[in-house]
XYZ file of C-alpha atoms in Angstrom:
778
model
C -10.962 21.232 -28.118
C -6.950 21.545 -27.991
C -4.838 18.587 -29.332
C -5.244 15.387 -27.387
C -1.388 15.471 -26.397
C 0.503 18.167 -25.268
C 4.206 19.004 -24.800
C 4.792 18.290 -21.012
C 7.385 21.488 -21.097
C 4.393 23.579 -22.202
C 2.147 22.244 -19.712
C 4.296 22.783 -16.837
C 5.138 26.218 -17.964
C 1.440 27.178 -18.167
C 0.749 25.590 -14.815
C 3.709 27.490 -13.046
C 2.886 30.657 -14.751
C -0.895 30.898 -13.931
C -1.946 32.600 -10.786
C 1.772 33.552 -10.083
C 2.753 29.907 -9.218
C 6.378 30.120 -10.248
C 7.916 29.881 -6.657
C 6.058 26.710 -6.166
C 8.056 25.011 -8.429
C 11.116 23.566 -6.455
C 12.686 21.220 -8.901
C 12.289 19.868 -12.557
C 13.855 16.452 -13.741
C 13.997 15.596 -17.350
C 14.103 12.148 -18.286
C 15.038 11.372 -21.671
C 13.035 9.110 -24.227
C 14.215 5.590 -24.866
C 14.392 3.737 -27.884
C 12.680 0.175 -28.057
C 14.825 -2.941 -28.318
C 12.822 -5.880 -29.914
C 13.734 -9.657 -29.945
C 12.274 -12.687 -31.871
C 9.350 -14.491 -30.311
C 10.505 -17.633 -28.383
C 10.083 -21.090 -29.396
C 7.047 -22.584 -27.801
C 4.744 -19.426 -27.997
C 1.611 -20.563 -30.122
C 1.237 -19.188 -33.457
C -2.390 -18.169 -32.653
C -1.117 -16.110 -29.750
C 1.703 -14.523 -32.014
C -1.119 -13.666 -34.545
C -3.269 -11.982 -32.148
C -0.444 -9.676 -30.894
C 0.466 -8.822 -34.304
C -3.317 -7.787 -35.038
C -2.969 -5.549 -31.952
C 0.058 -3.962 -33.598
C 2.970 -6.046 -31.671
C 4.975 -7.595 -34.422
C 7.858 -8.701 -32.131
C 8.146 -8.453 -28.287
C 10.406 -6.323 -26.453
C 13.689 -7.859 -25.421
C 12.611 -8.116 -21.722
C 9.325 -9.812 -22.670
C 10.807 -12.344 -24.808
C 13.394 -13.103 -22.155
C 10.800 -13.798 -19.550
C 8.655 -15.776 -22.005
C 11.626 -18.286 -22.428
C 12.222 -18.537 -18.846
C 8.674 -19.132 -18.120
C 8.488 -21.833 -20.886
C 11.665 -23.445 -19.047
C 9.642 -23.678 -15.793
C 11.850 -21.321 -13.835
C 10.186 -18.906 -11.341
C 10.714 -15.582 -12.883
C 10.171 -11.986 -11.805
C 9.779 -9.527 -14.355
C 10.699 -6.169 -12.719
C 10.666 -3.522 -15.319
C 9.051 0.216 -15.464
C 5.184 1.042 -15.811
C 3.928 0.486 -19.332
C 6.811 -1.887 -20.268
C 4.511 -4.479 -21.392
C 4.722 -7.036 -18.317
C 1.456 -8.425 -19.106
C 2.548 -9.814 -22.521
C 5.602 -11.264 -21.073
C 3.860 -13.664 -18.637
C 0.366 -13.980 -20.864
C 2.125 -15.404 -24.033
C 3.555 -18.409 -22.352
C 0.520 -18.987 -20.040
C -2.213 -18.855 -22.681
C 0.096 -20.861 -25.094
C 0.194 -23.720 -22.511
C -3.576 -23.421 -21.947
C -3.945 -23.804 -25.862
C -1.881 -26.819 -25.654
C -3.891 -28.348 -22.891
C -7.215 -27.894 -24.897
C -5.922 -30.095 -27.839
C -4.429 -32.793 -25.458
C -8.105 -34.050 -24.853
C -7.404 -35.391 -21.447
C -10.225 -34.003 -19.634
C -10.037 -30.621 -18.310
C -6.623 -29.585 -19.839
C -3.974 -27.175 -18.400
C -5.090 -24.344 -16.100
C -3.561 -21.306 -14.765
C -4.362 -19.038 -11.789
C -3.696 -15.151 -11.777
C -3.518 -13.225 -8.528
C -3.783 -9.504 -8.262
C -4.118 -7.262 -5.224
C -7.303 -5.398 -6.388
C -10.317 -6.495 -8.368
C -9.944 -3.755 -10.944
C -6.576 -5.116 -12.001
C -8.047 -8.605 -12.360
C -10.838 -7.346 -14.626
C -8.367 -5.348 -16.628
C -6.274 -8.476 -17.121
C -9.181 -10.531 -18.111
C -9.845 -8.017 -21.096
C -6.164 -8.430 -22.007
C -6.341 -12.277 -22.030
C -9.412 -12.043 -24.260
C -7.444 -9.783 -26.785
C -4.590 -12.435 -27.118
C -6.420 -15.876 -26.654
C -8.859 -17.525 -28.805
C -12.228 -18.145 -27.529
C -11.213 -21.612 -26.124
C -9.301 -20.340 -23.493
C -11.883 -20.087 -20.916
C -10.902 -16.874 -18.691
C -13.053 -16.081 -15.717
C -13.104 -13.760 -12.700
C -13.454 -15.317 -9.217
C -13.822 -12.504 -6.777
C -16.289 -11.174 -4.122
C -18.264 -9.494 -7.064
C -18.760 -13.133 -8.732
C -22.241 -14.119 -8.328
C -22.933 -17.444 -6.713
C -24.484 -19.212 -9.813
C -21.301 -18.419 -11.904
C -18.801 -19.593 -9.118
C -19.682 -23.127 -9.905
C -19.021 -22.860 -13.587
C -15.674 -21.113 -12.890
C -14.663 -24.023 -10.516
C -15.801 -26.789 -13.163
C -14.933 -25.376 -16.578
C -12.518 -22.114 -16.405
C -8.911 -22.809 -17.433
C -7.667 -19.328 -16.548
C -8.955 -18.066 -13.194
C -8.360 -14.434 -12.264
C -8.606 -13.668 -8.583
C -6.893 -12.069 -5.603
C -5.034 -13.386 -2.465
C -8.006 -13.081 -0.312
C -10.211 -15.303 -2.271
C -7.377 -17.845 -2.698
C -7.087 -17.680 1.116
C -11.003 -17.937 2.160
C -12.440 -19.310 -1.006
C -10.150 -21.725 -2.952
C -7.795 -23.362 -0.550
C -10.298 -24.384 2.423
C -12.463 -25.784 -0.531
C -9.614 -27.352 -2.434
C -11.454 -30.616 -2.932
C -14.184 -28.861 -4.938
C -11.302 -27.405 -7.092
C -9.567 -30.759 -7.433
C -9.696 -30.741 -11.373
C -8.395 -27.277 -11.495
C -5.608 -27.864 -9.098
C -4.559 -31.165 -10.733
C -3.553 -29.473 -13.774
C -2.403 -25.963 -12.614
C 0.651 -25.164 -14.870
C 1.238 -21.556 -14.168
C 0.582 -19.128 -11.139
C 0.716 -15.422 -12.179
C 1.519 -12.911 -9.202
C 0.948 -9.526 -10.674
C 2.278 -6.212 -9.131
C 3.970 -8.308 -6.680
C 5.693 -5.280 -4.953
C 2.639 -4.170 -3.463
C 2.812 -7.425 -1.211
C 4.781 -5.857 1.512
C 4.647 -5.546 5.397
C 1.874 -7.507 6.970
C -0.026 -8.161 3.764
C 2.972 -9.366 1.958
C 3.861 -11.684 4.815
C 0.364 -13.172 4.910
C 0.443 -13.607 1.010
C 3.520 -15.339 1.273
C 2.158 -17.926 3.522
C -0.814 -18.171 1.349
C 1.287 -19.077 -1.536
C 3.074 -21.707 0.381
C -0.292 -23.334 1.493
C -1.073 -23.163 -2.361
C 2.184 -25.144 -3.233
C 1.271 -27.551 -0.460
C -2.322 -28.279 -1.914
C -0.990 -28.533 -5.221
C 1.658 -31.212 -4.541
C -1.333 -33.239 -2.784
C -2.952 -32.997 -6.280
C 0.250 -34.102 -8.276
C 0.982 -30.501 -9.770
C 3.878 -28.333 -9.268
C 3.056 -24.859 -11.067
C 5.508 -22.387 -12.367
C 5.487 -18.972 -10.554
C 5.539 -15.981 -12.829
C 5.902 -12.702 -11.111
C 5.576 -9.012 -12.245
C 6.772 -6.060 -10.226
C 7.518 -2.435 -10.754
C 11.173 -1.648 -10.371
C 12.220 -2.508 -6.932
C 15.701 -3.322 -5.268
C 16.441 -7.256 -5.288
C 13.274 -8.309 -6.954
C 14.566 -11.977 -7.042
C 15.100 -11.790 -3.309
C 11.547 -10.520 -2.970
C 10.084 -13.099 -5.195
C 11.924 -15.823 -3.297
C 10.612 -14.716 0.069
C 7.070 -14.382 -1.507
C 6.963 -17.860 -3.143
C 9.685 -19.607 -1.161
C 11.249 -20.587 -4.566
C 14.455 -19.513 -6.069
C 13.836 -16.861 -8.674
C 15.079 -15.316 -11.640
C 14.928 -11.544 -12.358
C 14.346 -9.926 -15.617
C 15.458 -6.186 -14.893
C 16.508 -4.508 -18.082
C 13.597 -2.560 -19.515
C 13.706 -2.508 -23.380
C 10.356 -0.894 -23.943
C 10.113 2.733 -25.519
C 9.550 5.669 -23.344
C 8.567 9.088 -24.127
C 10.212 11.996 -22.445
C 8.978 12.629 -19.098
C 9.094 15.878 -17.257
C 9.044 15.342 -13.367
C 8.158 18.311 -11.450
C 8.339 18.788 -7.769
C 5.577 21.412 -6.189
C 5.245 22.923 -2.968
C 1.859 24.677 -2.229
C 2.114 28.150 -0.583
C 1.766 29.415 2.981
C -1.625 30.351 3.728
C -2.676 33.416 5.987
C -4.438 30.649 8.425
C -2.825 29.296 11.494
C -3.452 25.678 12.648
C -2.985 23.866 15.928
C -0.854 25.734 18.421
C -0.702 28.728 16.035
C 1.419 27.109 13.599
C 1.391 28.385 9.966
C -0.404 26.194 7.571
C 0.328 25.508 3.846
C -2.484 25.058 1.268
C -3.324 21.238 1.177
C -1.856 19.076 -1.472
C -5.240 18.051 -2.262
C -6.609 21.668 -2.765
C -3.569 22.565 -4.684
C -4.238 19.321 -7.061
C -7.791 20.269 -7.442
C -6.586 23.766 -8.868
C -4.089 21.997 -11.155
C -6.612 19.503 -12.193
C -9.115 21.980 -13.129
C -6.676 23.973 -15.556
C -5.503 20.722 -17.204
C -8.685 19.545 -17.951
C -9.891 23.007 -19.331
C -7.015 22.314 -21.709
C -8.115 19.025 -22.705
C -5.362 17.120 -20.801
C -6.133 13.606 -19.848
C -5.012 13.664 -16.083
C -5.064 11.220 -13.196
C -4.615 12.629 -9.513
C -3.570 10.194 -7.091
C -4.341 11.028 -3.683
C -3.535 9.447 -0.228
C -7.030 8.717 1.215
C -10.715 8.021 -0.020
C -11.760 11.345 1.404
C -9.223 13.266 -0.547
C -10.466 11.411 -3.761
C -13.805 12.804 -3.215
C -12.665 16.235 -2.242
C -10.312 16.760 -5.311
C -12.791 15.455 -7.672
C -15.660 17.716 -6.012
C -13.423 20.797 -6.220
C -12.692 20.374 -9.822
C -16.172 19.843 -10.727
C -17.377 23.050 -8.758
C -14.554 25.139 -10.423
C -15.204 23.489 -14.171
C -18.851 23.840 -14.293
C -21.030 22.345 -17.179
C -20.202 20.576 -19.345
C -16.821 19.560 -18.362
C -17.676 18.617 -14.704
C -19.165 15.456 -15.802
C -16.030 14.442 -17.384
C -14.128 14.436 -13.841
C -14.838 11.876 -11.085
C -13.420 10.166 -8.165
C -12.305 6.363 -7.858
C -11.341 4.782 -4.578
C -11.843 1.700 -2.737
C -14.893 1.196 -0.750
C -17.205 1.749 -3.921
C -19.841 -0.866 -4.653
C -18.792 -3.203 -7.637
C -21.150 -1.583 -10.253
C -19.791 1.849 -9.520
C -16.110 0.774 -9.871
C -16.785 -0.997 -13.274
C -18.620 2.025 -14.712
C -15.898 4.330 -13.866
C -13.351 2.059 -15.287
C -15.215 1.869 -18.603
C -15.526 5.648 -18.853
C -11.662 6.025 -18.138
C -10.881 3.530 -20.867
C -13.176 5.065 -23.503
C -11.737 8.706 -22.941
C -15.108 10.032 -21.798
C -13.603 11.094 -18.424
C -10.732 13.754 -18.902
C -9.962 13.861 -15.024
C -9.893 11.400 -12.356
C -8.909 11.551 -8.539
C -7.957 8.133 -7.384
C -6.575 6.470 -4.410
C -3.861 3.931 -5.086
C -6.557 1.408 -6.240
C -5.871 2.833 -9.665
C -2.019 2.620 -9.218
C -1.754 -1.115 -9.891
C -1.419 -1.552 -13.456
C -4.905 -0.995 -14.879
C -4.173 -0.135 -18.426
C -5.182 3.422 -19.060
C -3.623 4.550 -22.498
C -3.340 8.032 -23.674
C -2.864 9.930 -20.279
C -0.939 13.180 -20.866
C -0.443 13.969 -17.103
C -0.156 12.733 -13.568
C -0.730 14.666 -10.354
C 0.438 13.152 -6.801
C -1.114 14.886 -4.132
C 1.500 13.777 -1.732
C 4.269 11.391 -1.583
C 2.853 7.841 -2.106
C 5.192 6.342 0.554
C 7.866 4.635 -1.491
C 9.984 5.543 -4.482
C 8.700 2.378 -6.371
C 5.113 3.740 -5.904
C 6.153 7.137 -6.905
C 7.451 5.828 -10.221
C 4.423 3.468 -10.727
C 2.174 6.309 -10.275
C 4.329 8.511 -12.697
C 4.195 5.973 -15.318
C 0.455 5.901 -15.559
C 1.048 8.926 -18.065
C 2.742 8.594 -21.321
C 1.828 5.089 -22.055
C 1.621 5.473 -25.728
C 5.211 6.827 -25.779
C 4.309 10.536 -25.942
C 5.736 12.990 -23.855
C 4.166 13.163 -20.434
C 4.062 15.280 -17.256
C 4.220 13.991 -13.613
C 4.035 16.484 -10.449
C 4.714 15.781 -7.143
C 2.719 17.925 -4.973
C 4.172 18.325 -1.373
C 1.838 17.636 1.601
C 2.390 19.807 4.759
C 4.505 17.274 6.455
C 7.955 16.258 7.286
C 8.682 13.737 4.678
C 7.135 15.725 1.575
C 8.778 18.915 2.691
C 12.028 17.208 2.713
C 11.638 15.482 -0.575
C 10.814 18.467 -2.659
C 13.893 20.220 -1.166
C 16.304 17.182 -1.558
C 15.507 16.047 -5.166
C 18.421 13.892 -4.955
C 16.401 11.708 -2.418
C 14.133 10.700 -5.585
C 16.025 10.980 -8.502
C 19.602 9.862 -7.301
C 18.499 7.236 -4.995
C 17.710 3.516 -5.998
C 14.164 2.367 -5.441
C 13.560 0.372 -2.130
C 13.545 -3.353 -1.502
C 10.140 -4.807 -0.404
C 9.853 -5.516 3.176
C 8.177 -8.648 4.145
C 8.715 -11.131 6.838
C 6.899 -14.461 6.331
C 8.614 -15.993 9.492
C 6.888 -13.537 11.833
C 5.189 -15.962 14.345
C 1.844 -13.839 14.721
C 1.479 -14.491 10.824
C 2.853 -18.035 10.582
C 0.830 -19.579 13.489
C -2.688 -18.923 11.852
C -1.535 -19.901 8.550
C -0.189 -23.486 9.953
C -3.778 -23.786 11.217
C -5.337 -22.847 8.210
C -3.046 -25.456 6.487
C -3.813 -28.356 9.050
C -7.500 -27.566 8.481
C -6.958 -28.040 4.489
C -4.879 -31.085 5.044
C -3.157 -32.735 8.058
C 0.232 -31.235 8.698
C 3.135 -33.549 8.459
C 6.759 -33.446 9.314
C 7.402 -33.277 5.643
C 5.506 -30.024 5.202
C 7.374 -28.011 7.822
C 10.419 -27.041 5.608
C 7.812 -25.374 3.272
C 6.618 -22.936 6.269
C 10.014 -21.956 7.313
C 12.444 -22.287 10.374
C 10.009 -21.301 12.836
C 7.154 -23.719 12.080
C 8.293 -26.530 14.283
C 8.373 -24.423 17.630
C 5.103 -22.785 16.628
C 3.285 -26.317 16.386
C 4.144 -27.099 19.771
C 2.820 -23.688 20.923
C -0.489 -24.336 18.801
C -0.753 -27.855 20.293
C -0.580 -26.213 24.071
C -3.383 -23.856 23.155
C -5.438 -26.738 21.894
C -5.731 -25.350 18.316
C -3.939 -28.278 16.809
C -3.753 -32.109 17.908
C -1.492 -35.009 16.985
C -3.787 -38.011 16.139
C -0.678 -40.022 14.888
C 2.891 -39.160 15.571
C 3.968 -36.209 13.051
C 0.626 -35.552 11.879
C -1.294 -32.529 13.191
C -5.175 -31.543 12.601
C -7.178 -28.638 13.386
C -9.356 -29.261 16.389
C -12.212 -26.559 15.881
C -15.558 -26.556 14.291
C -14.993 -22.991 12.894
C -13.002 -22.248 9.643
C -9.483 -21.591 10.739
C -9.103 -19.041 7.660
C -11.761 -16.761 9.436
C -9.289 -15.746 12.033
C -6.685 -14.723 9.394
C -6.940 -10.876 8.428
C -4.470 -10.808 5.274
C -4.653 -7.195 5.347
C -4.039 -6.575 8.843
C -7.085 -4.320 8.880
C -8.080 -5.689 12.496
C -11.286 -7.620 11.783
C -14.529 -7.253 9.707
C -14.810 -4.237 7.730
C -17.428 -1.855 9.086
C -20.391 -1.386 6.875
C -21.492 2.378 6.281
C -25.024 2.415 5.916
C -27.491 5.225 5.349
C -29.994 4.845 8.329
C -33.031 6.276 6.629
C -32.879 4.115 3.444
C -30.885 1.034 4.539
C -28.679 1.738 1.528
C -24.943 0.291 1.849
C -22.616 3.388 0.868
C -19.300 1.463 1.263
C -16.973 0.056 3.877
C -14.124 1.113 6.162
C -11.334 -1.374 7.509
C -12.085 -2.354 11.216
C -8.653 -0.742 12.488
C -9.469 2.623 10.968
C -13.392 2.644 12.249
C -12.543 4.140 15.586
C -10.834 7.219 14.258
C -12.867 7.574 10.936
C -16.636 6.686 11.440
C -16.869 7.130 15.258
C -20.270 8.613 16.450
C -20.173 12.391 15.468
C -17.613 11.813 12.503
C -18.050 13.727 9.345
C -18.014 10.964 6.249
C -17.683 11.951 2.611
C -19.040 9.491 -0.121
C -19.091 10.536 -3.914
C -18.949 14.346 -2.958
C -21.762 13.965 -0.387
C -21.155 14.788 3.060
C -22.636 12.431 5.997
C -22.866 12.529 9.908
C -22.130 9.318 11.560
C -25.205 8.937 14.012
C -23.870 5.691 15.554
C -21.010 3.245 15.187
C -22.271 -0.089 16.544
C -18.799 -2.059 16.980
C -20.587 -5.327 17.635
C -22.536 -5.443 14.499
C -19.680 -3.740 12.477
C -22.034 -1.019 11.121
C -21.829 2.958 11.030
C -25.264 4.497 10.645
C -24.903 7.975 8.697
C -27.439 10.548 7.349
C -26.716 13.298 4.866
C -25.626 16.640 6.515
C -23.243 19.368 5.535
C -21.719 20.630 8.689
C -19.431 23.530 8.365
C -16.571 21.503 9.694
C -14.369 18.245 9.584
C -13.744 15.907 12.396
C -10.293 14.594 13.606
C -10.104 11.919 16.546
C -8.104 12.441 19.648
C -6.574 9.436 21.515
C -4.283 8.397 24.115
C -1.455 5.846 23.932
C 0.847 3.996 26.291
C 3.627 1.388 25.541
C 5.524 -1.116 27.498
C 8.615 -3.141 26.604
C 8.100 -6.919 26.591
C 11.436 -7.964 25.235
C 14.728 -6.233 23.934
C 16.069 -8.109 21.249
C 19.246 -5.712 20.565
C 20.605 -2.805 22.131
C 23.499 -0.687 20.542
C 25.660 2.017 22.658
C 25.398 5.315 21.188
C 27.773 6.889 23.548
C 25.687 7.530 26.588
C 22.632 7.052 24.635
C 21.136 3.489 23.743
C 19.259 2.440 20.767
C 17.131 -0.648 20.951
C 14.992 -2.974 18.993
C 12.458 -5.537 20.501
C 8.826 -6.340 21.258
C 6.340 -4.020 22.803
C 2.750 -3.865 23.809
C 0.805 -0.584 22.674
C -2.716 0.498 24.320
C -4.702 3.059 22.470
C -7.946 4.597 23.042
C -9.669 7.031 21.185
C -11.362 9.464 23.704
C -12.863 12.281 21.810
C -12.819 14.216 18.528
C -12.100 17.791 17.533
C -14.312 19.920 15.203
C -12.303 22.058 12.531
C -13.666 24.724 10.497
C -13.190 23.432 6.791
C -11.967 26.882 5.549
C -9.221 27.484 7.993
C -8.736 24.327 10.289
C -9.702 26.474 13.237
C -10.700 24.466 16.268
C -14.420 24.860 16.983
C -14.846 22.462 19.813
C -14.300 19.016 21.167
C -16.584 16.253 22.077
C -15.690 13.095 24.199
C -16.426 9.479 23.109
C -16.493 6.244 24.969
C -14.747 3.803 22.765
C -12.920 0.597 24.215
C -9.047 0.442 24.259
C -7.249 -1.448 21.335
C -4.091 -3.469 22.541
C -1.403 -4.197 19.999
C 1.819 -6.445 20.492
C 4.317 -5.528 17.805
C 7.808 -4.747 17.206
C 9.504 -1.283 17.988
C 12.647 0.704 17.701
C 13.502 3.146 20.637
C 16.313 5.379 21.751
C 16.985 6.826 25.256
C 19.394 9.734 26.405
C 20.711 10.381 29.747
C 20.130 13.419 32.009
C 23.638 14.387 31.595
C 23.187 14.573 27.689
C 20.020 16.713 28.537
C 21.921 19.108 30.482
C 24.940 19.301 27.841
C 21.934 19.917 25.068
C 20.514 22.674 27.325
C 17.200 21.025 27.555
C 15.485 21.608 31.003
C 13.141 18.862 32.063
C 10.229 21.247 31.414
C 11.149 21.455 27.777
C 11.951 17.617 27.482
C 8.202 16.574 26.705
C 8.045 19.011 23.766
C 11.424 18.141 22.606
C 10.798 14.259 22.556
C 7.380 14.740 21.211
C 8.661 16.852 18.163
C 11.285 14.373 17.515
C 9.012 11.489 17.473
C 6.679 12.966 15.100
C 9.562 13.913 12.532
C 10.919 10.606 12.918
C 7.714 8.717 12.052
C 7.311 11.241 9.109
C 10.838 10.370 7.702
C 10.897 6.647 8.361
C 9.096 5.771 5.014
C 12.101 7.302 3.113
C 14.118 4.336 4.947
C 11.654 1.660 4.988
C 8.849 0.605 2.536
C 6.069 1.859 4.541
C 3.563 4.886 4.963
C 3.431 6.953 7.968
C -0.111 5.322 8.736
C 1.749 1.929 9.041
C 3.701 3.240 11.989
C 3.129 4.804 15.329
C 5.151 6.226 18.033
C 5.146 7.308 21.756
C 7.545 9.491 23.721
C 8.090 9.556 27.222
C 10.032 12.105 29.451
C 10.697 9.147 31.990
C 9.765 5.712 30.810
C 9.349 3.063 33.546
C 10.981 0.230 31.537
C 14.223 2.271 30.518
C 14.099 4.710 33.563
C 15.185 7.196 30.923
C 13.718 9.700 28.530
C 12.776 7.524 25.539
C 11.288 7.724 22.050
C 9.656 4.887 20.538
C 8.586 3.984 16.802
C 6.623 1.016 16.467
C 4.903 -1.251 13.542
C 1.265 -0.585 13.589
C 0.598 -4.201 12.893
C 0.410 -7.220 15.157
C 3.652 -8.987 15.261
C 5.199 -6.246 13.591
C 5.798 -5.766 9.896
C 9.785 -5.132 9.477
C 9.438 -1.361 9.373
C 10.703 -0.501 12.867
C 13.684 -3.086 12.157
C 14.397 -1.448 9.030
C 14.585 1.872 11.016
C 16.881 0.186 13.592
C 19.297 -0.855 10.997
C 19.296 2.349 9.214
C 19.111 4.597 12.429
C 21.829 7.080 11.826
C 20.750 7.966 8.332
C 17.202 7.995 9.384
C 17.593 10.189 12.417
C 20.069 12.480 10.658
C 17.322 13.072 7.976
C 14.981 13.611 10.649
C 17.175 16.345 12.486
C 17.777 17.965 9.086
C 14.259 18.239 8.113
C 13.277 19.919 11.244
C 16.358 22.325 11.275
C 15.842 23.376 7.458
C 11.978 24.230 7.928
C 11.422 28.102 7.657
C 8.645 27.978 10.479
C 9.517 29.464 13.868
C 8.043 27.010 16.545
C 7.051 24.065 14.489
C 4.495 23.276 11.798
C 2.940 20.496 9.862
C 5.984 20.596 7.492
C 8.491 19.684 10.355
C 7.061 18.393 13.782
C 3.273 18.565 13.563
C 1.550 15.260 12.902
C -2.047 14.950 11.262
C -2.534 11.786 13.434
C -1.472 13.150 16.693
C -4.110 12.252 19.372
C -2.792 15.137 21.440
C -3.555 17.967 19.262
C 0.219 18.344 18.611
C 0.778 19.485 22.091
C 3.481 20.045 23.576
C 5.998 20.471 20.649
C 9.277 22.197 20.971
C 10.932 22.421 17.373
C 14.358 23.985 18.752
C 14.704 21.544 21.682
C 13.871 18.776 19.232
C 17.058 19.620 17.141
C 19.477 19.801 20.167
C 18.056 16.531 21.427
C 18.611 14.723 17.905
C 22.146 16.496 17.959
C 23.097 15.244 21.224
C 21.707 11.574 20.357
C 23.482 11.661 16.920
C 27.019 12.649 18.321
C 27.305 9.289 19.717
C 26.118 7.340 16.853
C 28.950 4.585 15.771
C 31.528 6.014 13.831
C 31.070 9.700 14.611
C 33.028 12.055 16.682
C 32.019 13.086 20.025
C 31.285 16.598 18.599
C 27.741 17.512 18.041
C 26.699 17.093 14.162
């Protein structure tokens, strides 16, 4: 077999030369190697921890690790925001484990305790392995998550000193049962929040309120833990840490770890002979291109991870590579994604750690910090949504300071196409700040109920939950959810658990279980919000390389019954959406046009699905569905133009629907460049004459109840956002509009009507009136 590590330049040259692919490489960025800077072990780090680290080959910590340790020992809230593979774990583990060792010698009952929070189960399991490497056996580290057997949970509550869990278990399992966790909470010294940049949008806002509830319960038991946060490189990490915890934070951002040279390539798949919806040209999919590249890398013995955007894509990439490789190499390629059962995930993680697997196709479930040493290459099948995630994924390779290759493969959509032709947007632009809004009343209100159920709320608690808390208490009293038994003391009034009404991840309810009807075997789960579009009756579902056909979706029981099948088609849901303005917060005049931000109500209903031939995307037919509408109250940004502007832009009324629809699609595709979101986090509606504005209007809204801050970010960056949108449409080489510019993979109208040329003119006339611009068209 070839040598384990390969020069990244040689790997890239081989990939681009093979099969005449040189024209697919749009840009190559070379990042130089970086020398390490070390520092002495800070005072207060126990000699046992130092000895364990030195046994692992760590004679001294890097300078940023030592700084974080020193701040942690002084009791300050600290966020360690440095690059991937920069040893953030040691930065917080050394002070935490040292404190736990001190506690075991105090002989005052249980001793000191610490809590670790991770966004994924895999990361928590990986962190327990790292703690075991550093800590003597008398530090009792234990996992506490949905996979922990009931008989083990009682032991964890009574005896574990270092509990590794996730925000969901803290919210549903620990805080409502805080009396059973009293001995743990009384001596809680540290709370570690790993990969805190992943707590964004609705999820991040919920987690921020869970942490406030934790602080309140800890105070009840007489403890005041120090919060230690680890993050990928983001803008304003101290501000993010403050918003997440409610505590002032100090940021450590200067990365002193060594890094091997990184070759970062931007790659655009070729156009195919196929045509898609409305006869548009179609590029080879990013997942198909990734499958080819993964095959060649595995053949060269190159340890590679492919990051994809969906569970289905993870299965498809792995299956394609396995088919092309044949035995025996096919057995060294696998898929990894959320929704697998616990034993399946653990087996894959072991095989990846051991090196038995050479290639892995993964969703972002593997992005978050799982230690995979020795990877040579990372392929990203589509932009992951934020620059922070892009660098996080790219950093999975080269973790032993060897040279590494990262390749971003563009999907056939506006944002990816824009990025591979505008490399400065990736390599010369700072990473984003994390967007979260803990004061969102739709998020705060249920957490006030949960807090009152845990311990009666008092006036003294209200500052902890933010400036909106007092007003919301009145609303919750009026709804009969809270009651004052004594003045200034509020209680939960219901028999059901308050936490059961709070969905941290904004998935819209209980996950839908996917069950094989003939055997009763549980294959996995899908979020409730995605069930209507992904596991409706008649949908094609993939699991571990096998195709299934959904026989029935039972929404009442949250079960989708499936049977093995191999249809020659995929399915795509079709829906209808209407939107109404509830309240306008802000309006800005853009010449004759208007840009607004406020609250809206969106009503969406899946009404059918298309069957598309797998090989070409050709539409084979359409079937109707009878699913209930879903109503969403959220936040939106919208813009309206006048009839005079349409005349000036030469857009007759019969072309207006296609122009507005195309501009809407492209603006949704480009908003993730300016807000920390994914296009699936947001939605849009375009209306030639909207009843609330009485003008042609395009809306872009947050896809989560109460909003998530993404539309607001679009409002504040509207000129840059809509300029990039106009430029992306205008620069696309297609004639009438295609997935690279104005078509959307989630359009419920089959991407009809769309008018690319009129969309450019519509955006030109809008931008001409933007503040600070001349009246001439841009």
